[in-house]
PDB file of C-alpha atoms in Angstrom:
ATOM      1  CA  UNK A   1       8.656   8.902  -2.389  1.00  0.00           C
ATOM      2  CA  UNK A   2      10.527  11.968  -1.536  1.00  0.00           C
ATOM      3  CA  UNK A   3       9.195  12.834   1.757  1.00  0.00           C
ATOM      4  CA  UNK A   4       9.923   9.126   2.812  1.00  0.00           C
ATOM      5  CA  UNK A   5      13.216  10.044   1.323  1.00  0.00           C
ATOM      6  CA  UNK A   6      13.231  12.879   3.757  1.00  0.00           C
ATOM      7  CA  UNK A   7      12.510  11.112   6.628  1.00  0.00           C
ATOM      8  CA  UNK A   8      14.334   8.399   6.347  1.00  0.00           C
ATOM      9  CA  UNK A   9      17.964  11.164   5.910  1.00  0.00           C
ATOM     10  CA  UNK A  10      16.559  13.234   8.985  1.00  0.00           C
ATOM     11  CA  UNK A  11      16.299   9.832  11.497  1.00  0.00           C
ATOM     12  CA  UNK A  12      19.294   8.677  10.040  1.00  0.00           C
ATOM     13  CA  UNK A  13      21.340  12.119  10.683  1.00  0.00           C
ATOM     14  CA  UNK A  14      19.703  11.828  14.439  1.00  0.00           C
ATOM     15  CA  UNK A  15      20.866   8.862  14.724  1.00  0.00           C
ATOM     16  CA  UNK A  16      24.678   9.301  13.757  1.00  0.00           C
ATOM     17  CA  UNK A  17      24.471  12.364  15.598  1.00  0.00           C
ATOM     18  CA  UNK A  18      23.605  10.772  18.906  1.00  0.00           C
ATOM     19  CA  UNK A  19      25.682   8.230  18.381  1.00  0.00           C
ATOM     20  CA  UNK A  20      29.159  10.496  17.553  1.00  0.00           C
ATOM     21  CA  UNK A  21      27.569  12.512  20.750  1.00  0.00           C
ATOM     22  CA  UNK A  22      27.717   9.352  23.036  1.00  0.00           C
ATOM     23  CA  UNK A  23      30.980   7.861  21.597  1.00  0.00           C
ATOM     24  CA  UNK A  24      32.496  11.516  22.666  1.00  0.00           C
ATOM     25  CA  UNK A  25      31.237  11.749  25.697  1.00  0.00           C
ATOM     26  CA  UNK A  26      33.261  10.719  28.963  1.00  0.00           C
ATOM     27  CA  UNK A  27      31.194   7.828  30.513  1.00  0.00           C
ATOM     28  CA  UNK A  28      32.568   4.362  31.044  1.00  0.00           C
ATOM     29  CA  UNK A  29      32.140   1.759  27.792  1.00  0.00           C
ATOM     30  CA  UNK A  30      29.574   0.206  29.143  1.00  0.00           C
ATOM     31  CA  UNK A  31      27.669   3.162  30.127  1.00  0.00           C
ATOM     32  CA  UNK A  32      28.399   4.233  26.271  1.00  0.00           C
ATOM     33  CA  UNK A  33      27.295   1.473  24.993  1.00  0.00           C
ATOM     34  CA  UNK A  34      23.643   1.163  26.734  1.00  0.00           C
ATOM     35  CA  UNK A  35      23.100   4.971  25.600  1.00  0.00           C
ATOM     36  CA  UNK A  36      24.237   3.713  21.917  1.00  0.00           C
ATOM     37  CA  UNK A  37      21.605   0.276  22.343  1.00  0.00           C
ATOM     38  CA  UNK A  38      19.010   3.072  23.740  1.00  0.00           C
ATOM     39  CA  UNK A  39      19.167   5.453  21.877  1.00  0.00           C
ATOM     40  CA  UNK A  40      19.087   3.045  18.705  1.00  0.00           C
ATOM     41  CA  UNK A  41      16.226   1.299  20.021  1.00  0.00           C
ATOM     42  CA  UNK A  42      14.589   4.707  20.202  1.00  0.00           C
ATOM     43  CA  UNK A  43      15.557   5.485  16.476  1.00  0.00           C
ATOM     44  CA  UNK A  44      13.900   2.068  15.580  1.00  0.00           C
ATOM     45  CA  UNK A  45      11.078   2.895  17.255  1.00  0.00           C
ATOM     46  CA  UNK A  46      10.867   6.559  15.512  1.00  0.00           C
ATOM     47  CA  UNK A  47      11.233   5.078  12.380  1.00  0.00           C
ATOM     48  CA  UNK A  48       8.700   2.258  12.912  1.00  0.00           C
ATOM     49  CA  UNK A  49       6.287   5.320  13.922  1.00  0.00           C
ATOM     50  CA  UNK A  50       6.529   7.042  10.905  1.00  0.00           C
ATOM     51  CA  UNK A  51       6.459   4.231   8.473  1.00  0.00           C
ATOM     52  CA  UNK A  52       3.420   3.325  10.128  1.00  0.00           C
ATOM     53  CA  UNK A  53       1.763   7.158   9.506  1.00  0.00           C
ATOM     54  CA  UNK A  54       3.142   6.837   5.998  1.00  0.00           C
ATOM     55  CA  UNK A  55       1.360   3.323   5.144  1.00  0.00           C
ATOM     56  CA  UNK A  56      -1.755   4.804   6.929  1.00  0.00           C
ATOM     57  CA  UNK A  57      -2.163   7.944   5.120  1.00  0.00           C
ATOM     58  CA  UNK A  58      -1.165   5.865   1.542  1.00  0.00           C
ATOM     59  CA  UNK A  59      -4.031   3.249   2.869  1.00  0.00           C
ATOM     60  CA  UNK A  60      -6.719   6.078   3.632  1.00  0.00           C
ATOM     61  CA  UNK A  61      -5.761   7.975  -0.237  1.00  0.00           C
ATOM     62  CA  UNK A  62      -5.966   4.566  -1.741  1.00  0.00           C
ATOM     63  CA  UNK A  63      -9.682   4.134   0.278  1.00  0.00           C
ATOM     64  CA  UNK A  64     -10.583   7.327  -1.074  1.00  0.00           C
ATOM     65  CA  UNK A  65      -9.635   6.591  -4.534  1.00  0.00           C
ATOM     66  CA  UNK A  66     -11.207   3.388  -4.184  1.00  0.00           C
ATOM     67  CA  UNK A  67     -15.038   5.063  -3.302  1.00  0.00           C
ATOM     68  CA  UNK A  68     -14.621   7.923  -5.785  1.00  0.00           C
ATOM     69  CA  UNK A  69     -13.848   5.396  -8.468  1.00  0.00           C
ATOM     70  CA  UNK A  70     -16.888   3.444  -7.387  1.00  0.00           C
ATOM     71  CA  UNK A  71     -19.086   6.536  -7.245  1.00  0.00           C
ATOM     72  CA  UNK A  72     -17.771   6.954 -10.949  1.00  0.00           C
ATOM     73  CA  UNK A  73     -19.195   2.989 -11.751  1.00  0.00           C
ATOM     74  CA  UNK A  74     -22.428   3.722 -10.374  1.00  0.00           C
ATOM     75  CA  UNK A  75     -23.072   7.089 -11.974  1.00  0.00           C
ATOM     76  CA  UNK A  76     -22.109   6.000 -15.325  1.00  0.00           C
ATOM     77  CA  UNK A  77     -24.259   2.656 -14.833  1.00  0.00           C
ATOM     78  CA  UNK A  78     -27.229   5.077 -13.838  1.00  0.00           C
ATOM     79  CA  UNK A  79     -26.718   6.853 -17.143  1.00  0.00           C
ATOM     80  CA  UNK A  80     -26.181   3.913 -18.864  1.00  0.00           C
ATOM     81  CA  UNK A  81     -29.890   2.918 -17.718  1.00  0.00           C
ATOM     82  CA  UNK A  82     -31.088   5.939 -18.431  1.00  0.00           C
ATOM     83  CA  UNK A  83     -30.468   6.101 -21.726  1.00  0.00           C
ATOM     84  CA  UNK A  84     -31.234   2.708 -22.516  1.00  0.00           C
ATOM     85  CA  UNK A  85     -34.694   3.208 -20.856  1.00  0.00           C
ATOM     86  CA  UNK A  86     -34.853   6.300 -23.319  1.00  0.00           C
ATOM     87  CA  UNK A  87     -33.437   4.447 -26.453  1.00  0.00           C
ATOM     88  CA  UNK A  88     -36.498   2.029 -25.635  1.00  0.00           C
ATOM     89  CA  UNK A  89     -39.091   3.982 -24.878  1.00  0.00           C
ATOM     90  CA  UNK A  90     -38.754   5.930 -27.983  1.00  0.00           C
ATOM     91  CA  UNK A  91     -38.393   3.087 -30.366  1.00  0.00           C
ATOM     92  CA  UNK A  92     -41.724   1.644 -28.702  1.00  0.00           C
ATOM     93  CA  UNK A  93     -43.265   4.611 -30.087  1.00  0.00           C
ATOM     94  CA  UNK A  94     -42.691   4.049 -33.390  1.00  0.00           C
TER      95      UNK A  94
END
């Protein structure tokens, strides 16, 4: 959660620090205000960007964890069988 935590301060620091840089700057309001929509749009998008590497690297760890955990299953069923077969074949003998 942290680095999301990170992220989310840096974009918003950008963003308030393109903004205060555009509100200072001497352009005509309207010219202002389409670098403000702009660059907010671009933020957004950003944002959007990296929430979307975040939920695919959380996806791919919780794939991964999902394969070793059924690797886990299968080896202890195989063991599980094993000894079994071994339990039985040594009671046959007797």
């Amino acid at each position: 959660m942290s680095t999301g935590k990170v992220i989310l301060g840096t974009v918003a620091g950008l963003a308030v620090g393109g903004i205060l840089g555009i509100l200072f700057a001497p352009d005509k309001g309207s010219v202002t205000r389409k670098q403000i929509l702009d660059k907010g749009n671009d933020y957004a998008d950003d944002l959007k960007s990296k929430l979307n590497e975040f939920s695919d690297s959380i996806t791919e760890k919780l794939q991964n964890a999902k394969e070793f955990a059924q690797g886990l299953t299968e080896d202890a069923k195989a063991e599980f069988d094993e000894a079994k077969f071994d339990t039985n074949h040594s009671a046959s003998k007797y």
